[in-house]
PDB file of C-alpha atoms in Angstrom:
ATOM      1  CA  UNK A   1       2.825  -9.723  12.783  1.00  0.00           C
ATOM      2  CA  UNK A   2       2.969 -12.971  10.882  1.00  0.00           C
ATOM      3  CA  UNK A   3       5.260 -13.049   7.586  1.00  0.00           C
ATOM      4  CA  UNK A   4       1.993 -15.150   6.074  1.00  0.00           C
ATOM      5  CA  UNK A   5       0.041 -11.416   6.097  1.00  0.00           C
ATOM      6  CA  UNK A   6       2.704  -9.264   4.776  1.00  0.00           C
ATOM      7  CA  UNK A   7       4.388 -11.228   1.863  1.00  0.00           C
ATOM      8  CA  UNK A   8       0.812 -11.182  -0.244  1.00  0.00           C
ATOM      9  CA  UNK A   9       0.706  -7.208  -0.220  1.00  0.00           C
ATOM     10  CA  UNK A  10       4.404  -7.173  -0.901  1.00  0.00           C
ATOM     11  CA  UNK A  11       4.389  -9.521  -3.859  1.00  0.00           C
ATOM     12  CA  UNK A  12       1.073  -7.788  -5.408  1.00  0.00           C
ATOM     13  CA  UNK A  13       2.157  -4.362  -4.603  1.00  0.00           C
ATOM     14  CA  UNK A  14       6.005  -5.294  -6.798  1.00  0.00           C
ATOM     15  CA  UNK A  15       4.004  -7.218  -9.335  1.00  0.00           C
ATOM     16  CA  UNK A  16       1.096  -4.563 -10.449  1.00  0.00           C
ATOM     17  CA  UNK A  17       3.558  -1.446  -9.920  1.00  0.00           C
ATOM     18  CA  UNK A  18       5.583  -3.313 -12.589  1.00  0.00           C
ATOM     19  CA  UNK A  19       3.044  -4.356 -14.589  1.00  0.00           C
ATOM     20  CA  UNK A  20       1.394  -1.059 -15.041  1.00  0.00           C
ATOM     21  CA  UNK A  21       4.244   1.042 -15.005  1.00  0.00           C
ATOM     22  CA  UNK A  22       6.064  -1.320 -17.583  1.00  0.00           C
ATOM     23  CA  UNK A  23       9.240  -0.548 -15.344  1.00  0.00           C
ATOM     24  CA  UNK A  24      12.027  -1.774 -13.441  1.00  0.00           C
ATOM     25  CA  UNK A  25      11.528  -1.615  -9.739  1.00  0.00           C
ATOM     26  CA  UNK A  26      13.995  -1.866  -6.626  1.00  0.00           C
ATOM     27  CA  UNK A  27      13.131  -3.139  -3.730  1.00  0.00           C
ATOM     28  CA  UNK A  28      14.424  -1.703  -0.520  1.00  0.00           C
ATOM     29  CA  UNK A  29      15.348  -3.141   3.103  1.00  0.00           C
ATOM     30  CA  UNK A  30      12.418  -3.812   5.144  1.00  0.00           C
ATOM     31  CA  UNK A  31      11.547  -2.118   8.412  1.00  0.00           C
ATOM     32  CA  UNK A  32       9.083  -1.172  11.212  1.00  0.00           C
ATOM     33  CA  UNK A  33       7.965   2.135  12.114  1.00  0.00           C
ATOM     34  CA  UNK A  34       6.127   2.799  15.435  1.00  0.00           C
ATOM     35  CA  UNK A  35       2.230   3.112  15.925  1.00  0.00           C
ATOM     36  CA  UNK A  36       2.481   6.489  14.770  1.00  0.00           C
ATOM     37  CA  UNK A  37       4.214   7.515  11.959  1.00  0.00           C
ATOM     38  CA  UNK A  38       4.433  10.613   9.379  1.00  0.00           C
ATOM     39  CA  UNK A  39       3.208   9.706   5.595  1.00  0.00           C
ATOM     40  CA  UNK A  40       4.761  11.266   2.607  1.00  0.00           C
ATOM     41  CA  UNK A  41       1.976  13.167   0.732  1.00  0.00           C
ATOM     42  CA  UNK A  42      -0.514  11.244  -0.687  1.00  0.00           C
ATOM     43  CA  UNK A  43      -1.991   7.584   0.620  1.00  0.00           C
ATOM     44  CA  UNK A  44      -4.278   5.042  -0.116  1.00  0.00           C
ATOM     45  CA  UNK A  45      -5.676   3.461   2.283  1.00  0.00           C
ATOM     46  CA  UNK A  46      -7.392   0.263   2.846  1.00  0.00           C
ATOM     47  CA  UNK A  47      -8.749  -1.300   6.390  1.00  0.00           C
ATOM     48  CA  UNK A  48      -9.024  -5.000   6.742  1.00  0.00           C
ATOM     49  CA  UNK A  49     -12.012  -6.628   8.942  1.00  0.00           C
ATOM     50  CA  UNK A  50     -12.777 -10.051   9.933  1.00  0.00           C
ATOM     51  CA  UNK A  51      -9.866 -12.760  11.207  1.00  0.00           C
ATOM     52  CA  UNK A  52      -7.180 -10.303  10.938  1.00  0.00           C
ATOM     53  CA  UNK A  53      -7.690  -6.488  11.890  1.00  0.00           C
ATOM     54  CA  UNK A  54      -5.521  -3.473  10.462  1.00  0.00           C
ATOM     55  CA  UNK A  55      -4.529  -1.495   7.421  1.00  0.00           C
ATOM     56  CA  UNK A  56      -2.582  -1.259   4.148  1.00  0.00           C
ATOM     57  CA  UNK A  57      -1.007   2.011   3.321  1.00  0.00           C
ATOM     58  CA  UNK A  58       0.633   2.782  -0.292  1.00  0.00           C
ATOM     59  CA  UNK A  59       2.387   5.853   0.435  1.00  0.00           C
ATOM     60  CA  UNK A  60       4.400   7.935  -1.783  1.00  0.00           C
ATOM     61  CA  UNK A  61       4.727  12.073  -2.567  1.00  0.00           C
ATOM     62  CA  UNK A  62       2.508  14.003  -4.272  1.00  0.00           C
ATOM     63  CA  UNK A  63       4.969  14.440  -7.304  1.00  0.00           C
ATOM     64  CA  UNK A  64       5.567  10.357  -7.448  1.00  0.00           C
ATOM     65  CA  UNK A  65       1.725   9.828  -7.536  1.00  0.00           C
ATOM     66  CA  UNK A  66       1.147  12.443 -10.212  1.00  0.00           C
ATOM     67  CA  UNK A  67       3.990  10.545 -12.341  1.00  0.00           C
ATOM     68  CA  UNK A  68       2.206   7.074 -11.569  1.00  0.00           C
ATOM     69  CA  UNK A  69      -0.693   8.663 -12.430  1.00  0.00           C
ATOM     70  CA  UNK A  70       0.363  10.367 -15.901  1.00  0.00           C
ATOM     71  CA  UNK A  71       1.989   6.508 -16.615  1.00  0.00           C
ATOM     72  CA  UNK A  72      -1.152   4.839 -15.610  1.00  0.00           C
ATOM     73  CA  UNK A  73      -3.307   7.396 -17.468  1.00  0.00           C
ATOM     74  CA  UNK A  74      -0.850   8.034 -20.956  1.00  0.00           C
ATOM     75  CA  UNK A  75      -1.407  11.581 -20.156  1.00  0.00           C
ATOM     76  CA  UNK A  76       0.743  13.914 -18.882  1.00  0.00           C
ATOM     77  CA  UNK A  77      -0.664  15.269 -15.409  1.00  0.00           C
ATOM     78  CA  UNK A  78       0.865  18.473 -13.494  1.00  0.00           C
ATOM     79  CA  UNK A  79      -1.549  18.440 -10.667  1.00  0.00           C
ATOM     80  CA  UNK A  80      -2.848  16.620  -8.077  1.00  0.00           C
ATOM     81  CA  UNK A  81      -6.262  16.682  -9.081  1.00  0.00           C
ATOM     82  CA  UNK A  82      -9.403  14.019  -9.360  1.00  0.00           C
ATOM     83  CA  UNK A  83      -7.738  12.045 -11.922  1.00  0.00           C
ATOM     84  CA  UNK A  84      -4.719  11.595 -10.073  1.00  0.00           C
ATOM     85  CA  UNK A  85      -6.508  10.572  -6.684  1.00  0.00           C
ATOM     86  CA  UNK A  86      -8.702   8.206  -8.417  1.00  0.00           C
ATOM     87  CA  UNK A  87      -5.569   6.827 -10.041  1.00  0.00           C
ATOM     88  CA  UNK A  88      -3.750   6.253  -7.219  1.00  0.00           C
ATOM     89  CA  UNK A  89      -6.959   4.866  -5.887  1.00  0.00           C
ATOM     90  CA  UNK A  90      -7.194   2.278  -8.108  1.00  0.00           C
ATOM     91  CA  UNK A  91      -3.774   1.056  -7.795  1.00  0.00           C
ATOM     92  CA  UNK A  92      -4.112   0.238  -4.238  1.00  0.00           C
ATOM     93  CA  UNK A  93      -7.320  -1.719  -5.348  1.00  0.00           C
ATOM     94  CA  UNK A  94      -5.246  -3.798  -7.632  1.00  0.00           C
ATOM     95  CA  UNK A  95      -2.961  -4.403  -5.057  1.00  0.00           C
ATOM     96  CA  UNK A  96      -5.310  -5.393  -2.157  1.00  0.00           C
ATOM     97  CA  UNK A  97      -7.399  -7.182  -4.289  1.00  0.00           C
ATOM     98  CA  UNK A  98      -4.782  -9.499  -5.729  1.00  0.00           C
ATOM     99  CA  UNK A  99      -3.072 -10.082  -2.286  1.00  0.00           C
ATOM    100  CA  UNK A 100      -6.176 -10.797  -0.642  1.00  0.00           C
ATOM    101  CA  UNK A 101      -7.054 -13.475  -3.157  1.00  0.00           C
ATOM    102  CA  UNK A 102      -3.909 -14.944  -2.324  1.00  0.00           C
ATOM    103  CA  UNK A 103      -4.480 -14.906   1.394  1.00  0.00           C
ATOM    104  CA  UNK A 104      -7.793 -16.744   0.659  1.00  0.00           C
ATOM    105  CA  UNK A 105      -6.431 -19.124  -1.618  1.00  0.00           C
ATOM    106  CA  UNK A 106      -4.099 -19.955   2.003  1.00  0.00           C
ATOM    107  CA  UNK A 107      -7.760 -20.118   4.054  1.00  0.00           C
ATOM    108  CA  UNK A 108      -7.544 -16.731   5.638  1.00  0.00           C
ATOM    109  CA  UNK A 109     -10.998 -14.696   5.876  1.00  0.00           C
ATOM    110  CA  UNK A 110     -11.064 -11.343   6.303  1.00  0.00           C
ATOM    111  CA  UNK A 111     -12.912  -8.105   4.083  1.00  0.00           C
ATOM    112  CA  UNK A 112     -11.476  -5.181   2.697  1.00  0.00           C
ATOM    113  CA  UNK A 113     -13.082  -1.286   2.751  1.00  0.00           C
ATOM    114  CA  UNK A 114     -12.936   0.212  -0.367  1.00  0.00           C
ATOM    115  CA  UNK A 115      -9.444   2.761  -0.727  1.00  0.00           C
ATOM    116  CA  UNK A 116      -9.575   6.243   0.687  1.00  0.00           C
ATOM    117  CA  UNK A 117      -7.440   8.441  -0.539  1.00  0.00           C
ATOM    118  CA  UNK A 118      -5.417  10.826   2.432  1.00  0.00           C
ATOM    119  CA  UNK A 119      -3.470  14.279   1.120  1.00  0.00           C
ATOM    120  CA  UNK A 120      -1.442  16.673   2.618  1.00  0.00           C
ATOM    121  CA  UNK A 121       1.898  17.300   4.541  1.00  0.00           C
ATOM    122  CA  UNK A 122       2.896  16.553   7.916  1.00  0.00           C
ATOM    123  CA  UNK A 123      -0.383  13.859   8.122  1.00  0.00           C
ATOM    124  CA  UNK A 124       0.377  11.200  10.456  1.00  0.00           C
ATOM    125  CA  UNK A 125      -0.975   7.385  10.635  1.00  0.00           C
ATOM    126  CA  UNK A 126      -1.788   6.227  14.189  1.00  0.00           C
ATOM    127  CA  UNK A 127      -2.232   2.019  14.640  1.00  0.00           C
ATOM    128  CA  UNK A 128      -2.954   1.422  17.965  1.00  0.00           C
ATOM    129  CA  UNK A 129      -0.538  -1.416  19.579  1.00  0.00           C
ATOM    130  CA  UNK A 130      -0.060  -2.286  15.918  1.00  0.00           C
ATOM    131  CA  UNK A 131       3.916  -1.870  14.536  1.00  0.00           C
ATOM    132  CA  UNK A 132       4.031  -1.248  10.678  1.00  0.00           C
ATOM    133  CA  UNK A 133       6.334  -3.453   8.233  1.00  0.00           C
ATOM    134  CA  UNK A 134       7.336  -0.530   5.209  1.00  0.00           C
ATOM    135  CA  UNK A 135       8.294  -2.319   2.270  1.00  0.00           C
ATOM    136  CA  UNK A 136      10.260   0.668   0.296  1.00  0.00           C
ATOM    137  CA  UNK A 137      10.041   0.663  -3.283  1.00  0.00           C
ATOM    138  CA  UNK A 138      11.990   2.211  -6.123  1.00  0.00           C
ATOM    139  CA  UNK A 139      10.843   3.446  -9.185  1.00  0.00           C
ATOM    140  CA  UNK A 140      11.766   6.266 -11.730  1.00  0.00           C
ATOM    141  CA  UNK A 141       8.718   8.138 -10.815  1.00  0.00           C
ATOM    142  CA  UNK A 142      10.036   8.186  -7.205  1.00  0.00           C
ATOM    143  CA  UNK A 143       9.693   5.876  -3.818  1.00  0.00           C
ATOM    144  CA  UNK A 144       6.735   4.062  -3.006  1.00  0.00           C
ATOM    145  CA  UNK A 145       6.354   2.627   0.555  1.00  0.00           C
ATOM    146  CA  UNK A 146       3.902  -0.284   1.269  1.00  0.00           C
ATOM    147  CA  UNK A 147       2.710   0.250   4.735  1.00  0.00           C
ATOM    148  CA  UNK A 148       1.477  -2.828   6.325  1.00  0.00           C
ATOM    149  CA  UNK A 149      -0.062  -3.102   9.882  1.00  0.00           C
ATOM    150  CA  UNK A 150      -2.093  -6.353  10.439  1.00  0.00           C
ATOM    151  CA  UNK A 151      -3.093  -8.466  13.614  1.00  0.00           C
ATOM    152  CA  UNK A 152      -4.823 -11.438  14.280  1.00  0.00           C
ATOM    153  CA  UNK A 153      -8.167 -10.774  15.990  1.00  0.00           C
ATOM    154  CA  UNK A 154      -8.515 -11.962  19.618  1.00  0.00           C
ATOM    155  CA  UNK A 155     -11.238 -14.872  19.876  1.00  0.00           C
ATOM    156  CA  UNK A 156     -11.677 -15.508  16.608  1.00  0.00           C
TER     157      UNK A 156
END
């Protein structure tokens, strides 16, 4: 996986968390996880078509995204309800969308689906042949993971 994919999502995922959290954020040792791998709760996902081929995954528990979402919102939330999900969902469209206008500023093409939203416990993430870079992230409302899996496309 190429450093040139992953450092976009990383930088817009740090800089809009901050930004609309208005908070302090620590950023954690990267790693890979395997093709398949558990997810914490509640994740937004977003596929990428076109030179490169994968996914971005903002990952987090179902208490962290009700916080983020009660932040992003100036309400207090105590649910995991519509409000929430389509909170969380927009923050991953913030993120994608900013890092993918930096990849195209750099000449990569590619598209983005729209964010779906995946609940529950013990869900797991399969990437075929794909490893995933986590970028762990701190925040007072809890740990948010930024789940990257991207590959070039062959003949493209």
């Amino acid at each position: 996986m190429r450093v040139e994919y992953i450092n976009p999502f990383v930088e817009a995922a740090f800089n809009i968390i901050k930004e609309v959290l208005q908070c302090e954020i620590i950023r954690d040792e990267l790693y890979l996880k395997k093709s398949t791998q558990p997810v914490m709760g509640v994740a937004a996902i977003v596929g990428l078509a076109g030179d490169v081929e994968g996914r971005v995954l903002i990952d987090m528990s179902q208490e962290t995204a009700i916080k983020v979402a009660s932040t992003m919102n100036g309400e207090e939330l105590t649910t995991l309800d519509e409000l929430v999900k389509a909170t969380i969902t927009e923050l991953a469209n913030m993120v994608t969308a900013q890092a993918v206008t930096k990849l195209h500023d750099l000449g990569f093409k590619f598209d983005l689906t729209p964010p779906a939203i995946i609940t529950g416990e013990n869900m797991q993430v399969s990437d075929i042949n794909v490893e995933a870079l986590i970028v762990p992230l701190g925040l007072p409302h809890g740990k948010i993971e930024i789940n990257v899996a991207i590959r070039e496309r062959l003949g493209v």
